[in-house]
Coordinates of C-alpha atoms in Angstrom, one line a residue:
M20 CA 82.8 79.0 149.9
T21 CA 81.3 76.4 147.6
Y22 CA 80.9 77.3 144.0
H23 CA 77.8 76.2 142.3
K24 CA 77.8 75.9 138.5
P25 CA 75.0 78.0 137.1
S26 CA 72.0 76.1 135.7
E27 CA 71.5 75.8 132.0
E28 CA 68.3 77.7 132.5
A29 CA 70.2 80.6 133.9
R30 CA 72.8 80.5 131.1
D31 CA 70.2 80.4 128.4
A32 CA 67.7 82.8 130.0
G33 CA 66.9 86.1 128.0
C34 CA 67.1 86.9 124.4
C35 CA 70.8 86.6 124.2
S36 CA 72.1 83.5 126.0
V37 CA 75.7 82.9 126.9
N38 CA 76.1 80.3 124.3
F39 CA 74.7 82.4 121.6
L40 CA 76.9 85.3 122.4
K41 CA 79.9 82.9 122.5
Y42 CA 79.2 81.6 119.0
V43 CA 78.6 85.1 117.7
L44 CA 81.9 86.4 119.3
F45 CA 83.8 83.4 117.7
F46 CA 82.4 84.4 114.4
F47 CA 83.3 88.0 115.0
N48 CA 86.8 87.1 115.9
F49 CA 87.1 85.2 112.5
V50 CA 85.9 88.3 110.7
F51 CA 88.1 90.5 112.8
F52 CA 91.1 88.3 112.1
V53 CA 90.4 88.6 108.3
G54 CA 90.0 92.3 108.5
G55 CA 93.3 92.6 110.6
V56 CA 95.1 90.6 107.8
A57 CA 93.6 92.9 105.3
V58 CA 94.7 96.0 107.1
L59 CA 98.1 94.6 107.6
G60 CA 98.4 93.6 103.9
V61 CA 97.3 97.0 102.6
G62 CA 99.7 98.9 105.0
I63 CA 102.7 96.7 104.0
W64 CA 101.8 96.9 100.3
T65 CA 101.6 100.7 100.5
I66 CA 105.1 101.0 102.2
V67 CA 106.8 98.6 100.0
D68 CA 105.1 99.8 96.6
K69 CA 105.5 103.5 97.2
H70 CA 108.6 103.6 99.5
D71 CA 110.7 105.3 96.9
Y72 CA 108.2 108.1 96.3
V73 CA 107.8 108.9 99.9
V74 CA 111.1 110.8 99.8
L75 CA 109.6 113.2 97.3
L76 CA 107.0 114.4 100.0
T77 CA 107.8 117.1 102.4
T78 CA 105.7 115.7 105.2
S79 CA 105.6 112.2 106.8
T80 CA 101.8 111.9 106.9
Y81 CA 101.6 109.3 104.0
S82 CA 104.1 106.9 105.5
A83 CA 102.7 107.6 109.0
T84 CA 99.2 106.6 107.9
A85 CA 100.5 103.3 106.4
Y86 CA 102.7 102.4 109.5
I87 CA 99.6 103.1 111.9
L88 CA 97.6 100.6 109.8
V89 CA 100.4 98.1 109.8
F90 CA 100.6 98.3 113.7
A91 CA 96.9 98.1 114.0
G92 CA 96.9 95.0 111.9
V93 CA 99.6 93.4 114.0
V94 CA 97.7 94.2 117.2
V95 CA 94.5 92.7 115.7
L96 CA 96.3 89.3 115.3
V97 CA 97.2 89.3 119.0
V98 CA 93.7 90.5 120.1
T99 CA 91.9 87.7 118.3
V100 CA 93.9 85.1 120.2
I101 CA 93.1 86.9 123.4
G102 CA 89.4 87.2 122.5
C103 CA 89.1 83.5 121.6
C104 CA 90.7 82.4 124.9
A105 CA 88.4 84.9 126.9
V106 CA 85.3 83.5 125.2
L107 CA 86.3 79.8 125.5
K108 CA 87.2 80.1 129.2
E109 CA 84.3 82.6 130.0
D110 CA 86.9 84.8 131.8
R111 CA 85.5 88.2 132.6
C112 CA 88.8 89.9 133.2
A113 CA 90.0 88.7 129.9
L114 CA 86.8 89.9 128.3
L115 CA 87.5 93.3 129.8
L116 CA 91.1 93.3 128.4
Y117 CA 89.7 92.2 125.0
T118 CA 87.2 95.0 125.0
F119 CA 89.9 97.6 125.8
L120 CA 92.2 96.2 123.0
L121 CA 89.2 96.5 120.5
L122 CA 88.8 100.0 121.6
L123 CA 92.6 100.6 121.0
V124 CA 92.3 99.0 117.5
F125 CA 89.2 101.0 116.8
L126 CA 91.1 104.3 117.6
L127 CA 94.3 103.2 115.6
E128 CA 92.3 102.3 112.4
A129 CA 90.1 105.4 112.8
V130 CA 93.0 107.7 113.1
G131 CA 94.8 106.1 110.2
G132 CA 91.7 106.3 108.1
V133 CA 91.1 109.9 108.9
L134 CA 94.6 110.9 108.3
A135 CA 94.5 109.3 104.9
Y136 CA 91.3 111.2 103.9
V137 CA 92.6 114.4 105.1
Y138 CA 96.0 114.2 103.5
E139 CA 94.4 113.0 100.3
E140 CA 93.0 116.6 100.0
Q141 CA 96.3 118.2 100.8
V142 CA 98.8 116.1 98.7
M143 CA 98.0 117.9 95.4
A144 CA 98.8 121.2 96.9
E145 CA 101.9 119.9 98.5
L146 CA 103.3 118.5 95.3
S147 CA 102.4 121.4 93.3
H148 CA 104.6 123.6 95.6
T149 CA 107.4 121.3 96.2
L150 CA 107.9 118.8 93.4
T151 CA 109.5 121.2 90.9
D152 CA 112.1 122.4 93.4
T153 CA 112.8 118.8 94.5
F154 CA 113.5 117.7 91.0
N155 CA 115.6 120.7 90.2
S156 CA 117.6 120.9 93.5
K157 CA 118.1 117.2 94.6
Y158 CA 118.5 115.3 91.4
K159 CA 122.0 113.8 91.4
M160 CA 122.5 115.6 94.8
D161 CA 120.5 113.0 96.8
K162 CA 120.8 109.3 96.1
E163 CA 117.3 108.3 97.3
V164 CA 115.6 111.3 95.5
T165 CA 117.6 110.5 92.3
S166 CA 116.5 106.9 92.4
A167 CA 112.8 107.8 93.1
I168 CA 112.9 110.3 90.2
N169 CA 114.4 107.9 87.8
R170 CA 111.9 105.1 88.7
M171 CA 109.1 107.6 88.4
Q172 CA 110.0 108.9 84.9
K173 CA 110.4 105.2 83.6
E174 CA 107.2 103.9 85.4
Y175 CA 104.9 106.9 84.5
H176 CA 106.5 107.6 81.0
C177 CA 107.0 111.3 82.0
C178 CA 109.9 113.8 82.2
G179 CA 110.3 116.5 84.8
A180 CA 107.9 117.6 87.5
I181 CA 105.6 119.8 85.2
T182 CA 107.3 119.7 82.0
Y183 CA 110.5 118.3 80.4
S184 CA 111.9 121.8 79.8
Q185 CA 112.3 122.4 83.5
W186 CA 115.4 120.2 83.5
R187 CA 117.3 123.1 82.1
D188 CA 117.0 124.9 85.4
S189 CA 118.2 121.9 87.5
I190 CA 121.3 122.2 89.6
W191 CA 122.5 119.0 88.0
L192 CA 123.0 120.5 84.7
K193 CA 124.0 124.0 85.8
K194 CA 126.9 122.8 88.0
N195 CA 128.0 120.3 85.3
P196 CA 128.1 122.3 82.0
S197 CA 130.2 119.5 80.5
I198 CA 127.3 117.1 80.5
E199 CA 125.8 116.7 77.0
N200 CA 122.4 115.5 78.3
L201 CA 119.5 117.9 78.1
V202 CA 117.3 115.6 80.3
P203 CA 118.1 112.5 82.4
D204 CA 118.3 109.2 80.5
S205 CA 115.3 108.0 82.4
C206 CA 113.1 110.4 80.4
C207 CA 113.8 108.5 77.2
K208 CA 111.2 106.3 75.5
S209 CA 113.9 103.7 75.0
V210 CA 116.3 104.1 78.0
T211 CA 120.0 103.7 76.9
P212 CA 123.2 105.5 78.1
N213 CA 123.3 109.1 77.2
C214 CA 120.0 109.0 75.3
G215 CA 119.0 112.2 77.0
V216 CA 121.2 114.3 74.8
R217 CA 118.1 114.7 72.6
D218 CA 114.9 116.2 73.9
H219 CA 113.0 115.7 70.7
P220 CA 109.4 114.2 71.3
S221 CA 110.3 111.2 69.3
N222 CA 113.0 110.4 71.8
I223 CA 111.7 111.5 75.3
W224 CA 108.3 111.8 77.0
Y225 CA 107.0 115.3 77.2
D226 CA 104.4 114.9 79.9
G227 CA 105.4 116.0 83.5
C228 CA 105.2 113.5 86.4
I229 CA 103.2 115.6 88.9
H230 CA 99.6 114.7 87.8
Q231 CA 100.3 110.9 87.6
L232 CA 102.0 111.0 91.0
E233 CA 99.0 113.0 92.4
D234 CA 96.6 110.4 91.1
E235 CA 98.5 107.4 92.3
M236 CA 99.0 108.8 95.7
G237 CA 95.4 109.9 95.9
R238 CA 94.2 106.4 95.0
H239 CA 96.5 104.9 97.6
L240 CA 95.2 107.4 100.3
I241 CA 91.6 106.7 99.5
L242 CA 92.1 103.0 99.8
L243 CA 94.0 103.5 103.2
G244 CA 91.1 105.6 104.4
A245 CA 88.4 103.3 103.3
V246 CA 90.2 100.3 104.9
G247 CA 91.0 102.1 108.2
C248 CA 87.6 103.8 108.7
G249 CA 85.5 100.8 107.3
L250 CA 87.1 98.2 109.5
S251 CA 87.2 100.4 112.6
L252 CA 83.4 100.1 112.5
V253 CA 83.7 96.4 113.0
Q254 CA 85.3 96.9 116.3
V255 CA 82.2 98.6 117.6
F256 CA 80.2 95.5 117.0
G257 CA 82.8 93.4 118.8
M258 CA 82.9 95.7 121.8
V259 CA 79.1 95.6 122.2
L260 CA 79.2 91.7 122.0
A261 CA 82.0 91.4 124.6
C262 CA 80.2 93.8 126.9
C263 CA 76.9 91.8 126.6
L264 CA 78.7 88.6 127.3
Y265 CA 80.5 90.2 130.4
V266 CA 77.3 91.4 131.8
K267 CA 75.6 88.0 131.2
L268 CA 78.4 86.1 132.9
R269 CA 78.3 88.6 135.8
D270 CA 74.6 88.1 136.2
I271 CA 74.9 84.3 136.1
N272 CA 77.6 84.4 138.8
D273 CA 75.4 86.6 140.9
Y274 CA 72.5 84.3 140.3

């Protein structure tokens, strides 16, 4: 069977020619690649920047959302290469694979975005019910939690979950009556060894950490949701373009 190359008239027939669709898809792939780098960057930044505080949460939704977006970002980088090769070679099978992978990325980013928005509404209630108990029962009992609490109190200029006086109920102090500290040293305005022996407002921070942690987590989750849901819409445009090019190439081959 002899293959006849489609005429230029057939390739350029209609309102959307093959060449036009190819150029638009190349441009889409560039935008798609930049979006993938953004998703990957936001996911990694969230994991690295707030890794210590994740141990203070009772659910894994926060970290799961970030990891989903990181995975989606990695997939995007692979998909853009497949897409460029499919468009350049006008390979219909590769275009189908490209469309399927765009759908996969769309689902990953949409799920990550929705999870972030849903959890943003729940994180305040979760922290209100669990943070005080975490401070009182795990400080000095769990190395990761202790490190997270100390970092938080220094970074947010706060002391205790709700108020500094809650440290009097902590297992850390109750099980060690010989300790002179009334609060951890990380509560102090100027952190020095054993500075927590005085809980005067001139020496320690009086505000609890819960509200600042809620605000910080909330902002991160809103950003994750906006990035996930916003960029997932870009994939819809790409899938439509890829399908249009596939149909155009099929029609030309039939012609």
